Short mmCIF file of C-alpha atoms in Angstrom, two decimals:
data_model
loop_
_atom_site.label_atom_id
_atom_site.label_comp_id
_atom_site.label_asym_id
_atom_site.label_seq_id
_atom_site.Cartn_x
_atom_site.Cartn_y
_atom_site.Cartn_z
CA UNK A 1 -42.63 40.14 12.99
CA UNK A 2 -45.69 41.21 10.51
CA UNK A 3 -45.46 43.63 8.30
CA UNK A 4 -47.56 46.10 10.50
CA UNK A 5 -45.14 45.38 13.47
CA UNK A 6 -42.12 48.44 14.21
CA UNK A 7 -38.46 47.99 14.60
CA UNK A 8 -37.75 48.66 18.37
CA UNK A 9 -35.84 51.61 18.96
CA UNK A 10 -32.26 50.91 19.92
CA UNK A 11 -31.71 51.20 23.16
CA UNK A 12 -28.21 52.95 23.35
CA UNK A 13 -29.48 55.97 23.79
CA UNK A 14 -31.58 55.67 25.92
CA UNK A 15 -28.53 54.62 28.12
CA UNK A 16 -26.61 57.50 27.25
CA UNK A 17 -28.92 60.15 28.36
CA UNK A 18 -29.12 58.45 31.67
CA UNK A 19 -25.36 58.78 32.22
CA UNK A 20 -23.98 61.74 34.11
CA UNK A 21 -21.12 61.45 31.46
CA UNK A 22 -21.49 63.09 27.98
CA UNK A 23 -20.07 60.80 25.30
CA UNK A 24 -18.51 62.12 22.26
CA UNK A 25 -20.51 63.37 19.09
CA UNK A 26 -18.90 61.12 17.37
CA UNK A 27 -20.08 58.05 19.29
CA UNK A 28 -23.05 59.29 20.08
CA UNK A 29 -23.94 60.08 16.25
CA UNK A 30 -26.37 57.57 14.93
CA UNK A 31 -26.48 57.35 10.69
CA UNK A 32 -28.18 54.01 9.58
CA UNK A 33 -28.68 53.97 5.50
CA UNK A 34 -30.88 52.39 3.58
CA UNK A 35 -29.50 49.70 1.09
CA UNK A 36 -32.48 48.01 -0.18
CA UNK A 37 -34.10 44.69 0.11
CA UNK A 38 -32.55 42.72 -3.07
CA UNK A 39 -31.82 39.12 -2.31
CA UNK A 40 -27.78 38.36 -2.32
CA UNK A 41 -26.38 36.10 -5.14
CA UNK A 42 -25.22 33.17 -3.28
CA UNK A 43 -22.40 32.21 -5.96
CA UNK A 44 -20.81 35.65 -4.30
CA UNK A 45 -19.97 33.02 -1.67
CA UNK A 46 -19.80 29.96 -2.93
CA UNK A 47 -18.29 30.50 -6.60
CA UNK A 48 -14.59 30.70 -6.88
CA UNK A 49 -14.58 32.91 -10.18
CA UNK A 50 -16.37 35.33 -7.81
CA UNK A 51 -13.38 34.97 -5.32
CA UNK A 52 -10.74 35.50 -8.67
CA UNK A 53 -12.61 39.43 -9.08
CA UNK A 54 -12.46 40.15 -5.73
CA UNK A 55 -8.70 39.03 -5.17
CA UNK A 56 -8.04 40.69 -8.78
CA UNK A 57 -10.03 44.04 -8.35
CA UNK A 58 -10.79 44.72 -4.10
CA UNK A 59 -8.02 42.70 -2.21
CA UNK A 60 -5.33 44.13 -4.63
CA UNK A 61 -6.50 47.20 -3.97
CA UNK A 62 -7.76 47.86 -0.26
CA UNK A 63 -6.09 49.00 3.02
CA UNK A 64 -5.89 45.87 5.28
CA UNK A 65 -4.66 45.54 8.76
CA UNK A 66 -1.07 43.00 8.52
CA UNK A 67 -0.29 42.85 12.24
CA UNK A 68 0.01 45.40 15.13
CA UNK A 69 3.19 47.29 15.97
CA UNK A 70 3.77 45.15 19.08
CA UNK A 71 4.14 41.96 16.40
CA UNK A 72 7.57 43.60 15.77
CA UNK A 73 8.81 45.88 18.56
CA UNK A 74 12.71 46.16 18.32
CA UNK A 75 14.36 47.62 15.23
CA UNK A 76 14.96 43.84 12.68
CA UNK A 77 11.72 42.26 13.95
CA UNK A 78 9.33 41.14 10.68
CA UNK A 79 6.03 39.36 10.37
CA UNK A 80 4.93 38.46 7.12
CA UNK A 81 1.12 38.77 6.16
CA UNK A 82 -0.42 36.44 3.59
CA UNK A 83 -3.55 36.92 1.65
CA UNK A 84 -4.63 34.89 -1.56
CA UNK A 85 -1.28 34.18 -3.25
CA UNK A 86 0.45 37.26 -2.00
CA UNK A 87 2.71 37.62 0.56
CA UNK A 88 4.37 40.56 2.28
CA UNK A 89 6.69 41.11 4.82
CA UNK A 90 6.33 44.37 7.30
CA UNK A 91 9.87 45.02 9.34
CA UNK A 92 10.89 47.42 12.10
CA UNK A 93 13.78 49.01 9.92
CA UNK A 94 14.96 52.06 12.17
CA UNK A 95 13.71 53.40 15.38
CA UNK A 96 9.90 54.65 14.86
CA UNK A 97 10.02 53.44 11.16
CA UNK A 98 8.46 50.03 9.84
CA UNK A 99 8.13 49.25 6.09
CA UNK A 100 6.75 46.49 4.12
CA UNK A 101 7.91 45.00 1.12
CA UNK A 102 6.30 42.04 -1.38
CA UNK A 103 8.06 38.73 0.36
CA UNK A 104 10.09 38.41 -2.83
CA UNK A 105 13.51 37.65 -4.16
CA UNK A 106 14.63 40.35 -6.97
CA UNK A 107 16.80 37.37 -8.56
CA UNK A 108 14.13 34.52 -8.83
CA UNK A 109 11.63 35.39 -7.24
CA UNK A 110 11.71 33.16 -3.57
CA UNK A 111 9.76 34.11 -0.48
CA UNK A 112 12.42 35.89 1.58
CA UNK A 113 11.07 35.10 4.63
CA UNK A 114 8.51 32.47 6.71
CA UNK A 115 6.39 33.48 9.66
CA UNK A 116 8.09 36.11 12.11
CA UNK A 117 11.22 36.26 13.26
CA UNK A 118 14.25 39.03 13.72
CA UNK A 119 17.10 39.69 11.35
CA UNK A 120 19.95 42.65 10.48
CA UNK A 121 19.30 41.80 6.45
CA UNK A 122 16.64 39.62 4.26
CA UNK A 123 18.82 36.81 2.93
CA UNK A 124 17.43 34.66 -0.03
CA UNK A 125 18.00 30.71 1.59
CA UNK A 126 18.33 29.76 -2.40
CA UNK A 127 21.11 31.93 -3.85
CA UNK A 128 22.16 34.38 -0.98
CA UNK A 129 21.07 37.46 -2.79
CA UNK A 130 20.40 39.45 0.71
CA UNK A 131 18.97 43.36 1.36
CA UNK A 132 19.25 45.75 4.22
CA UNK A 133 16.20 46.13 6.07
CA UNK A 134 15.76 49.59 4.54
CA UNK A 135 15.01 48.01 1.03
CA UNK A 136 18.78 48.68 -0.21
CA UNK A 137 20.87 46.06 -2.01
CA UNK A 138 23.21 44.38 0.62
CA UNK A 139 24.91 41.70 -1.61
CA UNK A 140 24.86 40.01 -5.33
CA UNK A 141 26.81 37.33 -5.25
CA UNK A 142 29.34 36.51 -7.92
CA UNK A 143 27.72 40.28 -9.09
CA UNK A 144 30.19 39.38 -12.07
CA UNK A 145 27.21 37.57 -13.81
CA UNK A 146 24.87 39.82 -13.51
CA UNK A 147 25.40 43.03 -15.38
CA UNK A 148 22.25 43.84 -16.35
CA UNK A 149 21.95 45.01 -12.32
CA UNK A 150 25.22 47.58 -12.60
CA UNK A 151 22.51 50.28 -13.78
CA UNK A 152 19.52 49.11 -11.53
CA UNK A 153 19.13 50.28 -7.68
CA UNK A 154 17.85 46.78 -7.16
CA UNK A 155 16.26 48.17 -4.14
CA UNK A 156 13.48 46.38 -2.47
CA UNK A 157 10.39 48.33 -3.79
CA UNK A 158 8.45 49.06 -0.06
CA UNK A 159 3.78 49.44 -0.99
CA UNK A 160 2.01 51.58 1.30
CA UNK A 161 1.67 51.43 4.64
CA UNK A 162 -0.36 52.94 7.43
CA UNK A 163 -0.61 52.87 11.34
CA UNK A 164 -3.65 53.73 13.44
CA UNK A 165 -4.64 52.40 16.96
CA UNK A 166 -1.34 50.79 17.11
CA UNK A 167 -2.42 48.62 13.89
CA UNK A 168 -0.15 48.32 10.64
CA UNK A 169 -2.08 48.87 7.36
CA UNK A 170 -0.72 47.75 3.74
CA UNK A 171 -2.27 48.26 0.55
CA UNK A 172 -0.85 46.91 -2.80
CA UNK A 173 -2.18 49.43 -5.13
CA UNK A 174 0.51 52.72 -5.71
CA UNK A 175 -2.57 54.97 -6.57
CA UNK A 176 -4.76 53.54 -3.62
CA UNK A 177 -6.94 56.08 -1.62
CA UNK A 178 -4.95 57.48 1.38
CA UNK A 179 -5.70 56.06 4.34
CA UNK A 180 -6.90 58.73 6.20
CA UNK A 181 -9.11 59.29 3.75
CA UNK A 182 -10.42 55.38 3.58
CA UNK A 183 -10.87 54.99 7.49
CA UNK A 184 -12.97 58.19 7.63
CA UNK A 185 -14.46 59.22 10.94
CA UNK A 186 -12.92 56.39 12.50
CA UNK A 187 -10.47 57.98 14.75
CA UNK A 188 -13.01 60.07 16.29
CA UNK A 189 -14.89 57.47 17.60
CA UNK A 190 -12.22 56.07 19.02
CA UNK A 191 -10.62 59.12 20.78
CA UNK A 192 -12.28 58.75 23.96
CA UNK A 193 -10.67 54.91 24.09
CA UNK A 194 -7.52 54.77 21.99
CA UNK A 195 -6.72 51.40 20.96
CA UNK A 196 -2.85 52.39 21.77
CA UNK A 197 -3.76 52.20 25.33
CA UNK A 198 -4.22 48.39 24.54
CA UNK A 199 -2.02 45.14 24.45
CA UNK A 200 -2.47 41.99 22.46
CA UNK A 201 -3.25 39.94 25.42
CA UNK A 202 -4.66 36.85 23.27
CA UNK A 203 -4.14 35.87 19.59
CA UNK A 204 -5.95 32.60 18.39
CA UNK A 205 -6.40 31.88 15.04
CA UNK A 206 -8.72 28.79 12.89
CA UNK A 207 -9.37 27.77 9.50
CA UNK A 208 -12.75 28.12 9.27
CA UNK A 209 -14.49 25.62 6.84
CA UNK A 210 -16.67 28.33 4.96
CA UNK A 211 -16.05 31.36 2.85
CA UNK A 212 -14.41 33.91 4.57
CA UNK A 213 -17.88 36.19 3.77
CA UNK A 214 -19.80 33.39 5.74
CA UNK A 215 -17.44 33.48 8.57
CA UNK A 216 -17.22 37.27 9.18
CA UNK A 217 -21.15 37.74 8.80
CA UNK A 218 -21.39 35.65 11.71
CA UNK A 219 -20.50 38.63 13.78
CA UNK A 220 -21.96 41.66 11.90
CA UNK A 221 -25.39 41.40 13.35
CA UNK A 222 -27.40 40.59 16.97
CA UNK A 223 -29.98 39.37 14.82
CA UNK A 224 -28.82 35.79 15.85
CA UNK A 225 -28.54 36.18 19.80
CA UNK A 226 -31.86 34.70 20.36
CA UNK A 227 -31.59 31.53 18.98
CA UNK A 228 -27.20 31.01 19.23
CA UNK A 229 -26.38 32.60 22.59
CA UNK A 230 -29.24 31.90 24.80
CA UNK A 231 -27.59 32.38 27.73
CA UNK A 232 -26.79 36.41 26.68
CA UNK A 233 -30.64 36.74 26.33
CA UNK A 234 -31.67 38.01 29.36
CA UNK A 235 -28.87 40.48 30.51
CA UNK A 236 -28.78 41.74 26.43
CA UNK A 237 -30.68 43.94 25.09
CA UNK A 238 -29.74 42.29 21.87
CA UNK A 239 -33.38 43.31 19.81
CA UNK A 240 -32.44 47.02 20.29
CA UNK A 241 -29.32 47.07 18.69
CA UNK A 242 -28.59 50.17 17.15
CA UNK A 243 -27.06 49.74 13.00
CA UNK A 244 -24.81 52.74 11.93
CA UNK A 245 -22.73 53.09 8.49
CA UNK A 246 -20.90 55.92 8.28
CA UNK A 247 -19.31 56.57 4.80
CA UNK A 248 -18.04 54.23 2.54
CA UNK A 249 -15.86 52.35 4.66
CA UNK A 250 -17.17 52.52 8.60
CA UNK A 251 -20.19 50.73 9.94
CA UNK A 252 -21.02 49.72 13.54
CA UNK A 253 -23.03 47.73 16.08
CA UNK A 254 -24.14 48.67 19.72
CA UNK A 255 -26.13 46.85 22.39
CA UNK A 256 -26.62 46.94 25.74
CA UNK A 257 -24.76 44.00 26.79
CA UNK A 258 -25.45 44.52 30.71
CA UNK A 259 -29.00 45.20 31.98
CA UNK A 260 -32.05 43.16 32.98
CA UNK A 261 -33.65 42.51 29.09
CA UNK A 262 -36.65 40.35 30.33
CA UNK A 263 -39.79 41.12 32.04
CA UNK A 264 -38.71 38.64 34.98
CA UNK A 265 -35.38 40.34 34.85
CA UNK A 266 -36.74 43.88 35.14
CA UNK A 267 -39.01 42.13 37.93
CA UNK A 268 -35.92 41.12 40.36
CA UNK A 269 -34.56 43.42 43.03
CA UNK A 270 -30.99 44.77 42.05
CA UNK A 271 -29.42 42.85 43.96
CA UNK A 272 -30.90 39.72 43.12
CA UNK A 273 -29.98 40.38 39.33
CA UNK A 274 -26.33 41.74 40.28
CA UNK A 275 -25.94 37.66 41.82
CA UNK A 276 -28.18 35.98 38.84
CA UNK A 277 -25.26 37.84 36.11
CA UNK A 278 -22.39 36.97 38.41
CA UNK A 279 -23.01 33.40 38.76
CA UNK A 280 -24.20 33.16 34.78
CA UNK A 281 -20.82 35.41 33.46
CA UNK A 282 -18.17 33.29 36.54
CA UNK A 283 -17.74 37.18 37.96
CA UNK A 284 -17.52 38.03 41.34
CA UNK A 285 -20.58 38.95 43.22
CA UNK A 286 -20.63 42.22 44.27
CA UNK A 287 -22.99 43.83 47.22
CA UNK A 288 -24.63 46.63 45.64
CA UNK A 289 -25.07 49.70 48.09
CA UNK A 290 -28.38 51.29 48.51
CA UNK A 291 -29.46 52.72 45.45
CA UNK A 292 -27.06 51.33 43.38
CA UNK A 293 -27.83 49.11 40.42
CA UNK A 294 -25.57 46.15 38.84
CA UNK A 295 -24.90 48.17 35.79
CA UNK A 296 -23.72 51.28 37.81
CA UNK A 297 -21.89 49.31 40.47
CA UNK A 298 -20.01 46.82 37.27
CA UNK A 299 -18.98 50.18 35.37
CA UNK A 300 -17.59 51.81 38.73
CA UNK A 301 -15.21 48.38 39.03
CA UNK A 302 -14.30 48.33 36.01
CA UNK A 303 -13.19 51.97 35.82
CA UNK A 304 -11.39 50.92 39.06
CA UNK A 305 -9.67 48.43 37.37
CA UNK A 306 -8.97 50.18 34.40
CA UNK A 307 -7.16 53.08 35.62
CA UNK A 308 -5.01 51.46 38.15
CA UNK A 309 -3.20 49.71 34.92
CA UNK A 310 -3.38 52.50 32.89
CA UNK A 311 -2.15 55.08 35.28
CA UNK A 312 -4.80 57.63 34.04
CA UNK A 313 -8.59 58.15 34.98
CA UNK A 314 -11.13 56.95 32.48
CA UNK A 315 -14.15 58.36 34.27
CA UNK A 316 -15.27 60.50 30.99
CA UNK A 317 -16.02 57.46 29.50
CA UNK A 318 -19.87 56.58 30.00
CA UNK A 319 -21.55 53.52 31.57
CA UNK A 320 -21.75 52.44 28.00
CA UNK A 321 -18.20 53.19 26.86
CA UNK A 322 -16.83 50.73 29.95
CA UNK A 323 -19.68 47.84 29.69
CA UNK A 324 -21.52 47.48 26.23
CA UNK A 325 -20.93 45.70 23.04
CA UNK A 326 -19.70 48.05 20.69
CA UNK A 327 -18.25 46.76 17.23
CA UNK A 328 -16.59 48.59 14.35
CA UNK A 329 -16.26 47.31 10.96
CA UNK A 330 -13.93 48.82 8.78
CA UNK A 331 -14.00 47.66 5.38
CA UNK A 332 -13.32 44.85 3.93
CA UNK A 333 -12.08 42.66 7.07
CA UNK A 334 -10.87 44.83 10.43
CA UNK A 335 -13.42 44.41 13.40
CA UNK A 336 -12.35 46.71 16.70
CA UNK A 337 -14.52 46.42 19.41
CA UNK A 338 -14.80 49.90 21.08
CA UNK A 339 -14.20 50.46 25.30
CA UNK A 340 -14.14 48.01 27.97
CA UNK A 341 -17.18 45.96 27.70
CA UNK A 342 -16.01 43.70 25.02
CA UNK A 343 -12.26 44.54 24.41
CA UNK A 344 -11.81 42.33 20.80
CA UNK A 345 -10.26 42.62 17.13
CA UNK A 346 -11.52 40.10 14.73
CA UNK A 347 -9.77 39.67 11.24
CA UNK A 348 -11.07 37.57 8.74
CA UNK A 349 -10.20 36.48 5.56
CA UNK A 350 -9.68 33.92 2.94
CA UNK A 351 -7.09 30.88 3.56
CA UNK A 352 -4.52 31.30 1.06
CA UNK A 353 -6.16 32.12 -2.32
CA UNK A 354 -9.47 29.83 -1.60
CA UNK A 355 -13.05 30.30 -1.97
CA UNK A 356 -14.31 27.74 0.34
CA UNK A 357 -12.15 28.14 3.20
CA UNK A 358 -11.33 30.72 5.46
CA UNK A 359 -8.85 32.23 8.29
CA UNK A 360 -10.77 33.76 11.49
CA UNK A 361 -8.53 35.33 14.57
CA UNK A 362 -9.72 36.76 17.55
CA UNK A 363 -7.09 39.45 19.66
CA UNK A 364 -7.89 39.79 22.76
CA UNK A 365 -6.44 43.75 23.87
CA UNK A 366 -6.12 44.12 27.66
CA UNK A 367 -5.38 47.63 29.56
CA UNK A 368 -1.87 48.44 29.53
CA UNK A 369 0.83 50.18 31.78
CA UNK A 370 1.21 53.79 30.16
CA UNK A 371 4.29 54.16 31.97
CA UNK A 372 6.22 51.89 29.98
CA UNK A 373 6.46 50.56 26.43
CA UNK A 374 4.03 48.54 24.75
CA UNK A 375 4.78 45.14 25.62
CA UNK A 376 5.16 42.28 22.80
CA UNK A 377 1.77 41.18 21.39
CA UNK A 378 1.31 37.68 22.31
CA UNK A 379 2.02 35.05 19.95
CA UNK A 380 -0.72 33.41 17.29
CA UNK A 381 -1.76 30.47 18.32
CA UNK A 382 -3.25 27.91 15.73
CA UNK A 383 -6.80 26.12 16.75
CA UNK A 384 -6.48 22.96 15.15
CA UNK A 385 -9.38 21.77 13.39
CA UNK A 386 -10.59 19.62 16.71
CA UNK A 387 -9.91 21.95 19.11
CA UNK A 388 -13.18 23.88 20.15
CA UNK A 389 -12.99 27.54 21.13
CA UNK A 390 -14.08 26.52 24.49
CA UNK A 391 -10.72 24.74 25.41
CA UNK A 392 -8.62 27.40 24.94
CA UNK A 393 -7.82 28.91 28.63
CA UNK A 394 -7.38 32.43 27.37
CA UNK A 395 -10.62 32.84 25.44
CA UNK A 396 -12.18 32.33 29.02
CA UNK A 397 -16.54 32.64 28.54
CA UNK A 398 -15.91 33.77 25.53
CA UNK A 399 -15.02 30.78 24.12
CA UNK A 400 -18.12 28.44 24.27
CA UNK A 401 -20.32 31.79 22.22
CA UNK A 402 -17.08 31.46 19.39
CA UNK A 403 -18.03 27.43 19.41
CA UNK A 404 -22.20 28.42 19.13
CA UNK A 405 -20.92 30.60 16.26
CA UNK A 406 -18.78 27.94 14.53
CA UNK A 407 -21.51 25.92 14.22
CA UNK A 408 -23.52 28.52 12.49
CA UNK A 409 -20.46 29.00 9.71
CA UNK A 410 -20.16 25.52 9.11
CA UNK A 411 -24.44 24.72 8.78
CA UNK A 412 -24.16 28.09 6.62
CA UNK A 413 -21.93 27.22 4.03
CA UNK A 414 -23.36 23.43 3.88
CA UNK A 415 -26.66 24.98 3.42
CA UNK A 416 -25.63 27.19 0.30
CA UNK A 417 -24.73 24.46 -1.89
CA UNK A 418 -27.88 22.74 -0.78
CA UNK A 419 -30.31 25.19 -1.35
CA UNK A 420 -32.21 25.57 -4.79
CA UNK A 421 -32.63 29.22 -4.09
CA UNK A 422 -30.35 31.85 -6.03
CA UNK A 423 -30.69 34.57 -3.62
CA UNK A 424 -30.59 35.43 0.42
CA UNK A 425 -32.94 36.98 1.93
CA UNK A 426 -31.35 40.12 4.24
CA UNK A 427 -32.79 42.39 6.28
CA UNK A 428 -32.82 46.08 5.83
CA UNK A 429 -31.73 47.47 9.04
CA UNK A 430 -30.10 44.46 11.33
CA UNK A 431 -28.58 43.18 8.24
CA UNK A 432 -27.46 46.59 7.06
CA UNK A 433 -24.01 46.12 7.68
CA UNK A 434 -23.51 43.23 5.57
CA UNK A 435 -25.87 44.54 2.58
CA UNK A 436 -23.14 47.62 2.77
CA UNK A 437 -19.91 46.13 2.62
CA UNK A 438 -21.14 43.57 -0.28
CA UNK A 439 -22.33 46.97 -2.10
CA UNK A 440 -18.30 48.07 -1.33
CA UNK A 441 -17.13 44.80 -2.77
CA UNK A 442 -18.85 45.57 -5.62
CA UNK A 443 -17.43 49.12 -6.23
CA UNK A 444 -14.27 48.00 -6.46
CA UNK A 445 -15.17 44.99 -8.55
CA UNK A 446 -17.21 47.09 -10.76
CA UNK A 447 -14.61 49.50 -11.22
CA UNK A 448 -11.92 46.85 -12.71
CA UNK A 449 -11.03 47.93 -16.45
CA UNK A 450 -12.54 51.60 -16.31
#
C-alpha cells in the first residue's frame, strides 16, 4: 500500500445496519486510538532481564484468568495455576464460594498440591502440616515443637480473586486495582452473549517454542490472513477488520468471517457460493430459498441450533453476533471470542518463569443446557511437541489454521535473534492492539519503585 493509498473502512458496520436486529451500543461502539509508529525493541522479546521486570513489576501485579468455575464444580475440587515461579491453588471451599491461596506450606514452604484434584483439607506430603479448605489451621503435628505458632492464626493467607463470564481471576498484589474497575466495559459487550451460557467443550494446551509475546501476537491482528490462511480469503473480509481499544485494559477485533470477499465471489449466484463455503468449511449444504443468501440462511441455523440447547431464543443477537469473528483481548493474556461465529478462549503465557518459551491453550465453549448445572469443563489435554494441531479430533477445521499459525511463532522468534535490526516495524491501526498492550506492559513496568 503507498503512502497515498486509504485504509479500507471496516466492514462491520456496514453489516450491522443491514440487520433487522439492533446490536448493543456497546458492541456496536467503535474507539480505535492512536499509539504511534515507534519501532518495538526486540530484546522486549527476546531478552530474559526484560522477562525478570515484567514477572517482578506486571505479572505480580495484574488480574489473570486461573481456570473457569467448571475446573472445580463440587465443594473440595482445586486446580492450581502456575505462572513464572509462582504457584497458586483456587478451591471450591463452601457452596458458591471458591478461594485461592499461594500453593505453599506455612512450615517449609512445599507446594501443597500438583495439578487438580478433590480433597476435604490441603495436607503437606512432607511433614503432614494440613489446612481446612477455608484457609484455617487443621493440624500441627507434634504442635509441642512449635511454640512460636501458639500466638499465630497460621491461617492460609487467601490473594484476590474475581469471577466474570464463569472465569476465575487472581491477582497477587493486596492493593491491586479492583477488578471491575480493570475489565472496564467488558461486561457490556458481552451482555447480549454471556459467556455463562457456555461450556468448556475443548481444552488443548502446547509449549510453544517462542516468547509468550510472539505467540499471542499471532492472533491479535487479520493482518496475516492473506498470506497464512489462504483458504479463509475469499469468504473473509479479513482487509476490513475493524481495531477497537477501549480503556486501558480492553481491545478488540471484528471481521466478517462469512460473505463472498472476492470479485469472483461477489460474481456467483447465492446458491452457488452457499455450496463453494460448505464444501471448503466440511458443513452441510444447505438449499437457500428464494431470496435468501448464505449468510442469512447460516445465521437462521445456527440460531436454530443455538436455542434448542440453550432453552432460550437468541434471535436479538444480529447476523454478526451468531457468524463473525469477534475477539476480545483483555489485558495482559485473556482472549474471549464474542457470539457464535467463532466460540474460543485463548490464554497465553510464559512456561514456567522462561523467556524463550511459552504455554498457548485454546477452550473451545459450546452452547449449554440452561436447565441444568454447568457441566465439568473438559480436561487439558497436553499437545506434545510432535503432535500438530491438525490431529487433534476436537479442534476439528480449526486445527490445520492453529498449525499455519505455529509455523509463524516458531519462523518469528528464529528470525529475532537473526535479524541485525533493533526495532519492529508495526502498524498503526491493524497492529494497534499489540502497540497498546506493550504500552500497558510498560505502565506497570515503569511504575516499579515509585
Amino acid at each position: 500500500m503507498s503512502s497515498k493509498e486509504k485504509a479500507k473502512e471496516p466492514s462491520i458496520s456496514k453489516w450491522l445496519a443491514r440487520d433487522r436486529r439492533i446490536a448493543s451500543d456497546a458492541f456496536s461502539r467503535r474507539s480505535d486510538g492512536d499509539f504511534g509508529t515507534a519501532d518495538l525493541p526486540i530484546e522486549r522479546y527476546t531478552s530474559a532481564s526484560f522477562h525478570a521486570r515484567e514477572m517482578g513489576a506486571m505479572w505480580s501485579k495484574v488480574w489473570q484468568m486461573a481456570c473457569h468455575t467448571s475446573d472445580i464444580p463440587e465443594v473440595g475440587d482445586y486446580i492450581t495455576y502456575e505462572i513464572g515461579s509462582r504457584s497458586v491453588v483456587v478451591v471450591h471451599v463452601a457452596d458458591g464460594v471458591l478461594k485461592a491461596y499461594p500453593n505453599a506450606c506455612l512450615h517449609r514452604g512445599m507446594q501443597l498440591v500438583d495439578g487438580q484434584g478433590r480433597s476435604p483439607a490441603f495436607t503437606c506430603r512432607f511433614h503432614g502440616w494440613s489446612w481446612n479448605l477455608d484457609g484455617s489451621i487443621r493440624r500441627i503435628p507434634e504442635r509441642w515443637d512449635f511454640p512460636q505458632t501458639e500466638q499465630r492464626k497460621m491461617c492460609l493467607k487467601s490473594i484476590g480473586l474475581a469471577i466474570w463470564g464463569g472465569f476465575v481471576f487472581i491477582n497477587f498484589d493486596p492493593d491491586a486495582q479492583p477488578f471491575d474497575e480493570f475489565i472496564g466495559e467488558l461486561p457490556e459487550h458481552f451482555r447480549s452473549a454471556p459467556l455463562e451460557d457456555r461450556r468448556i467443550a475443548v481444552h488443548v494446551a502446547r509449549v510453544m517454542p517462542a516468547n509468550w509475546k510472539v505467540a499471542m501476537e499471532a492472533f491479535l491482528e487479520s493482518y496475516h490472513v492473506s498470506p497464512t490462511h489462504p483458504q479463509s480469503v475469499t469468504v473473509s473480509e479479513y482487509a476490513e477488520t475493524q481495531y477497537d481499544v477501549y480503556g486501558d485494559n480492553l481491545s478488540r477485533l471484528a471481521t466478517v468471517s462469512v460473505a463472498p470477499a472476492t470479485p469472483a465471489m461477489r460474481q456467483m449466484t447465492p446458491q452457488d457460493f452457499a455450496d463453494y463455503v460448505s464444501k471448503g468449511t466440511g458443513r452441510e449444504p444447505i438449499k437457500l430459498r428464494e431470496g435468501e443468501t448464505y449468510r442469512s440462511s447460516l445465521a437462521e441455523q445456527r440460531r436454530g441450533e443455538v436455542e434448542k440447547i440453550l432453552g432460550k431464543s437468541v434471535d436479538h443477537l444480529t447476523d454478526v453476533e451468531m457468524l463473525d469473528a469477534i475477539e476480545y483481548f483483555l489485558f495482559p493474556n485473556f482472549l474471549p471470542w464474542y457470539g457464535f461465529g467463532l466460540p474460543i478462549v485463548y490464554r497465553f503465557r510464559p512456561n514456567g518463569d522462561r523467556h524463550d518459551s511459552s504455554i498457548m491453550e485454546i477452550y473451545l465453549l459450546a452452547p449449554r443446557d440452561l436447565s441444568i448445572p454447568t457441566p465439568a469443563a473438559a480436561k487439558i489435554e497436553w499437545l506434545p511437541d510432535d503432535r500438530p494441531f491438525a490431529e487433534h479430533p476436537g479442534l476439528g477445521r480449526l486445527g490445520p489454521i492453529f498449525d499455519q499459525d505455529y509455523e509463524n511463532i516458531v519462523g518469528v522468534w528464529k528470525g529475532l535473534h537473526s535479524t541485525v535490526e533493533k526495532g519492529l516495524i508495526l502498524g498503526k491501526y491493524q497492529e494497534s492492539r499489540i502497540r497498546h498492550y506493550h504500552s500497558r506492559i510498560d505502565d506497570f513496568i515503569n511504575a516499579e519503585g515509585k
